[in-house]
mmCIF file of C-alpha atoms in Angstrom:
data_model
loop_
_atom_site.group_PDB
_atom_site.id
_atom_site.type_symbol
_atom_site.label_atom_id
_atom_site.label_comp_id
_atom_site.label_asym_id
_atom_site.label_seq_id
_atom_site.Cartn_x
_atom_site.Cartn_y
_atom_site.Cartn_z
ATOM 1 C CA MET A 126 -16.871 2.110 11.999
ATOM 2 C CA ASP A 127 -19.065 -0.600 10.502
ATOM 3 C CA SER A 128 -17.729 -2.604 7.584
ATOM 4 C CA PRO A 129 -19.599 -2.484 4.261
ATOM 5 C CA PHE A 130 -18.689 -6.142 3.645
ATOM 6 C CA LYS A 131 -20.385 -9.313 4.827
ATOM 7 C CA ALA A 132 -18.862 -10.643 8.029
ATOM 8 C CA ASP A 133 -17.977 -13.969 6.385
ATOM 9 C CA ILE A 134 -16.599 -12.648 3.077
ATOM 10 C CA LEU A 135 -13.159 -14.165 3.856
ATOM 11 C CA LYS A 136 -14.440 -17.207 5.730
ATOM 12 C CA GLY A 137 -12.130 -20.194 5.463
ATOM 13 C CA LYS A 138 -9.224 -18.174 4.072
ATOM 14 C CA VAL A 139 -5.747 -18.058 5.591
ATOM 15 C CA ALA A 140 -3.778 -14.819 5.298
ATOM 16 C CA LEU A 141 -0.093 -14.246 5.984
ATOM 17 C CA LEU A 142 0.923 -10.624 6.543
ATOM 18 C CA THR A 143 4.433 -9.242 6.800
ATOM 19 C CA GLY A 144 4.591 -6.137 8.943
ATOM 20 C CA GLY A 145 1.265 -7.258 10.366
ATOM 21 C CA GLY A 146 2.137 -6.615 13.991
ATOM 22 C CA SER A 147 1.504 -2.884 13.981
ATOM 23 C CA GLY A 148 0.145 0.069 12.022
ATOM 24 C CA ILE A 149 -1.675 -0.474 8.746
ATOM 25 C CA GLY A 150 -0.591 -4.109 8.609
ATOM 26 C CA PHE A 151 -2.187 -4.892 11.951
ATOM 27 C CA GLU A 152 -5.430 -3.164 10.956
ATOM 28 C CA ILE A 153 -5.569 -5.274 7.796
ATOM 29 C CA ALA A 154 -4.904 -8.393 9.880
ATOM 30 C CA LYS A 155 -7.665 -7.462 12.315
ATOM 31 C CA GLN A 156 -10.219 -6.687 9.622
ATOM 32 C CA PHE A 157 -9.349 -9.837 7.681
ATOM 33 C CA GLY A 158 -9.903 -11.784 10.895
ATOM 34 C CA ASN A 159 -13.165 -9.976 11.612
ATOM 35 C CA HIS A 160 -14.354 -11.083 8.189
ATOM 36 C CA GLY A 161 -13.604 -14.761 8.698
ATOM 37 C CA ALA A 162 -9.940 -15.272 7.840
ATOM 38 C CA SER A 163 -7.310 -16.993 9.957
ATOM 39 C CA ILE A 164 -4.219 -14.834 10.418
ATOM 40 C CA ALA A 165 -0.473 -15.367 10.467
ATOM 41 C CA ILE A 166 1.742 -12.343 10.974
ATOM 42 C CA MET A 167 5.486 -12.071 10.436
ATOM 43 C CA GLY A 168 7.749 -9.496 12.036
ATOM 44 C CA ARG A 169 11.205 -8.972 13.511
ATOM 45 C CA ARG A 170 10.169 -8.117 17.091
ATOM 46 C CA GLN A 171 8.867 -10.914 19.294
ATOM 47 C CA GLN A 172 7.212 -8.567 21.791
ATOM 48 C CA VAL A 173 5.267 -6.744 19.074
ATOM 49 C CA LEU A 174 4.171 -10.039 17.547
ATOM 50 C CA ASP A 175 3.039 -11.468 20.876
ATOM 51 C CA SER A 176 1.012 -8.350 21.638
ATOM 52 C CA ALA A 177 -0.631 -8.331 18.206
ATOM 53 C CA VAL A 178 -1.523 -12.019 18.335
ATOM 54 C CA SER A 179 -2.954 -11.586 21.832
ATOM 55 C CA VAL A 180 -5.224 -8.762 20.677
ATOM 56 C CA LEU A 181 -6.399 -10.721 17.639
ATOM 57 C CA GLN A 182 -7.142 -13.800 19.708
ATOM 58 C CA SER A 183 -9.064 -11.695 22.239
ATOM 59 C CA LEU A 184 -11.342 -10.717 19.339
ATOM 60 C CA GLY A 185 -12.024 -14.369 18.561
ATOM 61 C CA ILE A 186 -9.661 -14.450 15.586
ATOM 62 C CA GLN A 187 -7.473 -17.475 14.933
ATOM 63 C CA ALA A 188 -4.009 -15.941 14.856
ATOM 64 C CA VAL A 189 -0.354 -16.900 15.131
ATOM 65 C CA GLY A 190 2.892 -14.948 14.883
ATOM 66 C CA PHE A 191 6.296 -15.862 13.456
ATOM 67 C CA VAL A 192 9.520 -13.953 14.039
ATOM 68 C CA GLY A 193 11.371 -13.369 10.802
ATOM 69 C CA ASP A 194 13.088 -10.885 8.511
ATOM 70 C CA VAL A 195 11.721 -10.591 4.970
ATOM 71 C CA ARG A 196 15.249 -9.840 3.726
ATOM 72 C CA LYS A 197 16.307 -13.395 4.637
ATOM 73 C CA MET A 198 15.101 -16.163 2.345
ATOM 74 C CA ASP A 199 15.399 -18.788 5.100
ATOM 75 C CA ASP A 200 13.113 -16.717 7.357
ATOM 76 C CA ALA A 201 10.632 -16.212 4.529
ATOM 77 C CA ASN A 202 10.576 -19.910 3.708
ATOM 78 C CA ARG A 203 10.250 -20.924 7.347
ATOM 79 C CA THR A 204 7.360 -18.509 7.940
ATOM 80 C CA VAL A 205 5.460 -19.641 4.858
ATOM 81 C CA GLU A 206 6.008 -23.308 5.737
ATOM 82 C CA SER A 207 4.992 -22.722 9.368
ATOM 83 C CA THR A 208 1.825 -20.934 8.293
ATOM 84 C CA PHE A 209 0.869 -23.871 6.103
ATOM 85 C CA GLN A 210 1.683 -26.390 8.800
ATOM 86 C CA HIS A 211 -0.390 -24.458 11.346
ATOM 87 C CA PHE A 212 -3.490 -23.784 9.247
ATOM 88 C CA GLY A 213 -3.243 -26.372 6.470
ATOM 89 C CA ARG A 214 -3.395 -23.835 3.638
ATOM 90 C CA LEU A 215 -2.379 -20.350 2.506
ATOM 91 C CA ASP A 216 -4.706 -18.182 0.434
ATOM 92 C CA ILE A 217 -3.616 -14.547 0.864
ATOM 93 C CA LEU A 218 -0.185 -12.959 1.172
ATOM 94 C CA VAL A 219 0.046 -9.295 2.194
ATOM 95 C CA ASN A 220 3.492 -7.736 1.840
ATOM 96 C CA GLY A 221 3.434 -4.850 4.274
ATOM 97 C CA ALA A 222 6.934 -4.863 5.774
ATOM 98 C CA ALA A 223 8.670 -1.569 4.987
ATOM 99 C CA GLY A 224 11.331 0.844 6.132
ATOM 100 C CA ASN A 225 11.340 4.641 5.901
ATOM 101 C CA PHE A 226 12.859 7.805 7.319
ATOM 102 C CA LEU A 227 13.317 11.425 6.287
ATOM 103 C CA VAL A 228 16.685 12.093 4.673
ATOM 104 C CA SER A 229 18.058 14.323 1.935
ATOM 105 C CA SER A 230 19.646 12.543 -1.007
ATOM 106 C CA GLU A 231 23.167 13.781 -0.259
ATOM 107 C CA ASP A 232 22.901 12.615 3.357
ATOM 108 C CA LEU A 233 21.562 9.170 2.446
ATOM 109 C CA SER A 234 24.302 6.574 2.441
ATOM 110 C CA PRO A 235 24.316 3.820 -0.193
ATOM 111 C CA ASN A 236 23.875 1.359 2.660
ATOM 112 C CA GLY A 237 20.782 3.210 3.883
ATOM 113 C CA PHE A 238 19.382 3.195 0.354
ATOM 114 C CA LYS A 239 20.106 -0.526 0.032
ATOM 115 C CA THR A 240 18.471 -1.312 3.381
ATOM 116 C CA VAL A 241 15.135 0.164 2.285
ATOM 117 C CA MET A 242 15.361 -1.535 -1.111
ATOM 118 C CA ASP A 243 16.089 -4.849 0.604
ATOM 119 C CA ILE A 244 13.117 -4.588 2.969
ATOM 120 C CA ASP A 245 10.519 -3.150 0.613
ATOM 121 C CA THR A 246 11.500 -4.565 -2.757
ATOM 122 C CA VAL A 247 13.652 -7.653 -2.260
ATOM 123 C CA GLY A 248 11.560 -8.646 0.750
ATOM 124 C CA THR A 249 8.348 -8.384 -1.264
ATOM 125 C CA PHE A 250 9.691 -10.577 -4.053
ATOM 126 C CA THR A 251 11.212 -13.054 -1.621
ATOM 127 C CA MET A 252 7.906 -13.575 0.184
ATOM 128 C CA CYS A 253 6.039 -13.956 -3.121
ATOM 129 C CA HIS A 254 8.616 -16.451 -4.354
ATOM 130 C CA GLU A 255 8.454 -18.586 -1.217
ATOM 131 C CA ALA A 256 4.629 -18.518 -1.055
ATOM 132 C CA LEU A 257 4.033 -19.446 -4.698
ATOM 133 C CA LYS A 258 3.747 -23.207 -4.236
ATOM 134 C CA TYR A 259 0.906 -22.735 -1.756
ATOM 135 C CA LEU A 260 -0.887 -19.926 -3.563
ATOM 136 C CA LYS A 261 -1.031 -21.392 -7.039
ATOM 137 C CA LYS A 262 -3.949 -23.410 -8.320
ATOM 138 C CA ASP A 263 -3.276 -27.136 -7.950
ATOM 139 C CA GLY A 264 -0.666 -26.268 -5.351
ATOM 140 C CA LEU A 265 -0.252 -27.939 -1.973
ATOM 141 C CA GLY A 266 -3.475 -27.724 -0.035
ATOM 142 C CA LYS A 267 -5.300 -25.938 -2.839
ATOM 143 C CA LYS A 268 -7.666 -27.800 -5.159
ATOM 144 C CA SER A 269 -8.067 -26.806 -8.778
ATOM 145 C CA SER A 270 -11.649 -25.806 -8.060
ATOM 146 C CA ASP A 271 -10.426 -23.297 -5.466
ATOM 147 C CA GLY A 272 -8.637 -21.164 -8.016
ATOM 148 C CA GLY A 273 -5.413 -19.409 -7.176
ATOM 149 C CA GLY A 274 -4.515 -17.265 -4.218
ATOM 150 C CA ILE A 275 -4.153 -13.541 -3.677
ATOM 151 C CA ILE A 276 -1.102 -11.312 -3.250
ATOM 152 C CA LEU A 277 -1.405 -7.726 -2.020
ATOM 153 C CA ASN A 278 1.657 -5.482 -2.035
ATOM 154 C CA ILE A 279 1.513 -2.317 0.068
ATOM 155 C CA SER A 280 3.029 0.480 -1.996
ATOM 156 C CA ALA A 281 2.928 4.310 -1.894
ATOM 157 C CA THR A 282 2.282 7.312 -4.146
ATOM 158 C CA LEU A 283 5.658 8.983 -3.550
ATOM 159 C CA HIS A 284 7.121 7.946 -6.911
ATOM 160 C CA TYR A 285 4.170 9.024 -9.056
ATOM 161 C CA THR A 286 5.734 12.475 -9.238
ATOM 162 C CA ALA A 287 8.610 13.175 -6.851
ATOM 163 C CA SER A 288 8.820 13.566 -3.091
ATOM 164 C CA TRP A 289 11.168 15.576 -0.925
ATOM 165 C CA TYR A 290 13.646 13.495 1.100
ATOM 166 C CA GLN A 291 12.125 10.177 0.000
ATOM 167 C CA ILE A 292 14.369 9.018 -2.859
ATOM 168 C CA HIS A 293 15.010 5.651 -1.183
ATOM 169 C CA VAL A 294 11.359 4.780 -0.617
ATOM 170 C CA SER A 295 10.275 6.213 -3.977
ATOM 171 C CA ALA A 296 12.715 3.902 -5.745
ATOM 172 C CA ALA A 297 11.713 0.923 -3.621
ATOM 173 C CA LYS A 298 7.973 1.370 -4.120
ATOM 174 C CA ALA A 299 8.348 1.971 -7.857
ATOM 175 C CA ALA A 300 10.018 -1.424 -7.981
ATOM 176 C CA VAL A 301 7.246 -2.952 -5.858
ATOM 177 C CA ASP A 302 4.679 -1.674 -8.365
ATOM 178 C CA ALA A 303 6.682 -3.295 -11.166
ATOM 179 C CA ILE A 304 6.713 -6.569 -9.234
ATOM 180 C CA THR A 305 2.939 -6.329 -8.851
ATOM 181 C CA ARG A 306 2.375 -5.841 -12.579
ATOM 182 C CA ASN A 307 4.793 -8.507 -13.739
ATOM 183 C CA LEU A 308 3.637 -11.172 -11.303
ATOM 184 C CA SER A 309 0.008 -10.438 -12.146
ATOM 185 C CA LEU A 310 0.822 -11.134 -15.782
ATOM 186 C CA GLU A 311 2.879 -14.266 -15.265
ATOM 187 C CA TRP A 312 1.225 -15.826 -12.232
ATOM 188 C CA GLY A 313 -2.258 -14.705 -13.203
ATOM 189 C CA THR A 314 -1.844 -16.503 -16.517
ATOM 190 C CA ASP A 315 -0.035 -19.586 -15.269
ATOM 191 C CA TYR A 316 -1.488 -20.095 -11.785
ATOM 192 C CA ASP A 317 -4.712 -18.059 -11.518
ATOM 193 C CA ILE A 318 -3.120 -15.880 -8.804
ATOM 194 C CA ARG A 319 -4.347 -12.290 -8.574
ATOM 195 C CA VAL A 320 -1.609 -9.822 -7.673
ATOM 196 C CA ASN A 321 -2.551 -6.254 -6.765
ATOM 197 C CA GLY A 322 -1.227 -3.380 -4.708
ATOM 198 C CA ILE A 323 -2.511 -0.651 -2.427
ATOM 199 C CA ALA A 324 -0.916 2.802 -2.307
ATOM 200 C CA PRO A 325 -2.009 4.506 0.921
ATOM 201 C CA GLY A 326 -1.954 8.241 1.358
ATOM 202 C CA PRO A 327 -1.180 9.912 4.708
ATOM 203 C CA ILE A 328 -2.940 7.925 7.419
ATOM 204 C CA ALA A 329 -3.531 9.905 10.596
ATOM 205 C CA ASP A 330 -3.374 6.981 13.003
ATOM 206 C CA ALA A 331 -0.345 5.260 11.444
ATOM 207 C CA THR A 332 3.331 5.584 12.301
ATOM 208 C CA GLY A 333 4.188 6.933 8.845
ATOM 209 C CA VAL A 334 2.646 10.337 9.504
ATOM 210 C CA SER A 335 4.378 10.716 12.854
ATOM 211 C CA LYS A 336 7.730 9.919 11.227
ATOM 212 C CA LEU A 337 7.379 11.805 7.936
ATOM 213 C CA ALA A 338 5.161 14.702 9.053
ATOM 214 C CA PRO A 339 6.007 15.265 12.723
ATOM 215 C CA ASP A 340 4.484 18.051 14.765
ATOM 216 C CA GLU A 341 7.727 20.000 14.512
ATOM 217 C CA ILE A 342 6.984 20.696 10.820
ATOM 218 C CA ASP A 343 4.589 23.587 10.165
ATOM 219 C CA PHE A 344 1.706 22.345 8.010
ATOM 220 C CA GLN A 345 -0.582 25.357 8.272
ATOM 221 C CA ALA A 346 -1.271 25.122 4.530
ATOM 222 C CA ARG A 347 -1.979 21.395 4.721
ATOM 223 C CA ASP A 348 -5.705 21.721 3.993
ATOM 224 C CA LEU A 349 -4.972 23.541 0.738
ATOM 225 C CA VAL A 350 -3.374 20.453 -0.762
ATOM 226 C CA MET A 351 -5.812 17.839 0.526
ATOM 227 C CA PRO A 352 -8.841 17.411 -1.747
ATOM 228 C CA LEU A 353 -10.939 15.685 0.912
ATOM 229 C CA PHE A 354 -9.642 18.008 3.674
ATOM 230 C CA LYS A 355 -8.710 15.133 5.982
ATOM 231 C CA PHE A 356 -6.241 12.385 6.631
ATOM 232 C CA GLY A 357 -7.175 8.805 5.949
ATOM 233 C CA GLU A 358 -7.549 6.078 8.553
ATOM 234 C CA LYS A 359 -6.035 2.623 8.765
ATOM 235 C CA TRP A 360 -9.592 1.321 8.392
ATOM 236 C CA ASP A 361 -9.733 2.812 4.869
ATOM 237 C CA ILE A 362 -6.726 0.778 3.786
ATOM 238 C CA ALA A 363 -8.069 -2.376 5.400
ATOM 239 C CA MET A 364 -11.381 -2.053 3.558
ATOM 240 C CA ALA A 365 -9.515 -1.668 0.266
ATOM 241 C CA ALA A 366 -7.545 -4.802 1.132
ATOM 242 C CA ILE A 367 -10.731 -6.772 1.822
ATOM 243 C CA TYR A 368 -12.133 -5.680 -1.525
ATOM 244 C CA LEU A 369 -9.033 -6.816 -3.413
ATOM 245 C CA ALA A 370 -8.651 -10.048 -1.422
ATOM 246 C CA SER A 371 -12.280 -11.144 -1.743
ATOM 247 C CA ASP A 372 -14.523 -12.149 -4.609
ATOM 248 C CA ALA A 373 -15.676 -8.534 -4.742
ATOM 249 C CA GLY A 374 -12.436 -7.860 -6.609
ATOM 250 C CA LYS A 375 -12.274 -11.116 -8.541
ATOM 251 C CA TYR A 376 -11.692 -9.372 -11.888
ATOM 252 C CA VAL A 377 -9.069 -6.943 -10.590
ATOM 253 C CA ASN A 378 -5.506 -7.984 -11.359
ATOM 254 C CA GLY A 379 -2.248 -6.114 -11.831
ATOM 255 C CA THR A 380 -3.417 -2.780 -10.472
ATOM 256 C CA THR A 381 -2.247 -0.660 -7.577
ATOM 257 C CA LEU A 382 -5.247 0.925 -5.914
ATOM 258 C CA VAL A 383 -4.539 4.453 -4.699
ATOM 259 C CA VAL A 384 -6.302 5.144 -1.399
ATOM 260 C CA ASP A 385 -5.328 8.713 -0.584
ATOM 261 C CA GLY A 386 -8.367 10.922 -1.144
ATOM 262 C CA GLY A 387 -6.830 12.257 -4.356
ATOM 263 C CA ILE A 388 -3.904 13.904 -2.578
ATOM 264 C CA TRP A 389 -1.251 12.745 -5.033
ATOM 265 C CA LEU A 390 -3.095 14.640 -7.782
ATOM 266 C CA SER A 391 -3.120 17.915 -5.891
ATOM 267 C CA ARG A 392 -0.969 21.019 -5.829
ATOM 268 C CA PRO A 393 -1.185 24.055 -3.554
ATOM 269 C CA ARG A 394 -4.018 26.369 -4.563
ATOM 270 C CA TYR A 395 -2.243 29.436 -5.958
ATOM 271 C CA LEU A 396 -5.409 31.466 -6.552
ATOM 272 C CA PRO A 397 -8.446 31.872 -4.300
ATOM 273 C CA LYS A 398 -11.513 30.208 -5.769
ATOM 274 C CA ASP A 399 -13.593 33.394 -5.789
ATOM 275 C CA ALA A 400 -10.920 35.167 -7.840
ATOM 276 C CA VAL A 401 -10.762 32.604 -10.645
ATOM 277 C CA LYS A 402 -13.801 33.863 -12.570
ATOM 278 C CA GLN A 403 -12.723 37.496 -12.439
ATOM 279 C CA LEU A 404 -9.159 36.739 -13.520
ATOM 280 C CA SER A 405 -10.370 34.462 -16.306
ATOM 281 C CA ARG A 406 -12.467 37.266 -17.753
ATOM 282 C CA VAL A 407 -9.491 39.632 -17.730
ATOM 283 C CA VAL A 408 -7.257 37.104 -19.446
ATOM 284 C CA GLU A 409 -9.864 36.223 -22.085
ATOM 285 C CA LYS A 410 -10.481 39.896 -22.840
ATOM 286 C CA ARG A 411 -6.777 40.510 -23.262
ATOM 287 C CA SER A 412 -6.405 37.513 -25.564
ATOM 288 C CA ARG A 413 -9.096 38.891 -27.866
ATOM 289 C CA GLU A 414 -7.419 42.250 -28.028
ATOM 290 C CA VAL A 415 -3.949 40.880 -28.847
ATOM 291 C CA PRO A 416 -4.017 38.158 -31.572
ATOM 292 C CA THR A 417 -2.026 35.127 -30.512
ATOM 293 C CA GLY A 418 1.408 34.854 -32.110
ATOM 294 C CA LEU A 419 1.599 38.429 -33.464
ATOM 295 C CA PRO A 420 4.205 40.744 -31.991
ATOM 296 C CA THR A 421 2.558 43.865 -30.508
ATOM 297 C CA SER A 422 4.915 46.067 -32.575
ATOM 298 C CA LYS A 423 3.200 44.877 -35.793
ATOM 299 C CA LEU A 424 -0.384 45.526 -34.625
#
């Protein structure tokens, strides 16, 4: 699918992505690279990193990978420092590392809950904290005329209402959204850094759907709760990321952009569309016949 953005919209920028070796993170890395950015990706698995970097380089993208765990401050610091040493600057940080699995609340151990919080929430803050000195205006490698850098935190919509068997991730992503808002206030004011988030919906070609909505679950009624009648694609999330990371989104700060086709707003359709008008007429007629608030015994 062709991009709606100019091919050089991120030219000269350096982006570091956690969780950038696969899934949505890799698609963002690829599209950033296709639009002119140099790419550093951080992940825990060397083989996945090597494969991702090889693919990016085969596309003509300057790319490098660093093994590290976002839960460990030393790994975060080393990756940020290595990115700067390799490319000479850091302009964009994308926090995409995450953990998830289906589990009922009573079967979720405190350690399992903590693990997801550590990856999603603590890891996000740790990476932001370690990258600050390179992202801020007047920071190392960044002239005052350049302005500040960009932080994008990958969130979710699970916590906007409530989600079955996702208490751990809902809590973690709610905290990530709070990090996004607070850093946008403080670092936007002090350092001219824009901090935003993206909340993807179900993405057909990402690992999240295969883990959280496997084929074994019957989703015959799925279309009834999907306003656009389709899953999203990783490309959709990557385009949103380009918008927020480029000058196209230069006045957007402190927001989490929902990219889910409106699914989080939806509920199962409990009445066929063609029956709404007829039922409405019946209800309105009845309301005129029985005054509101008066007991029928007194009519």
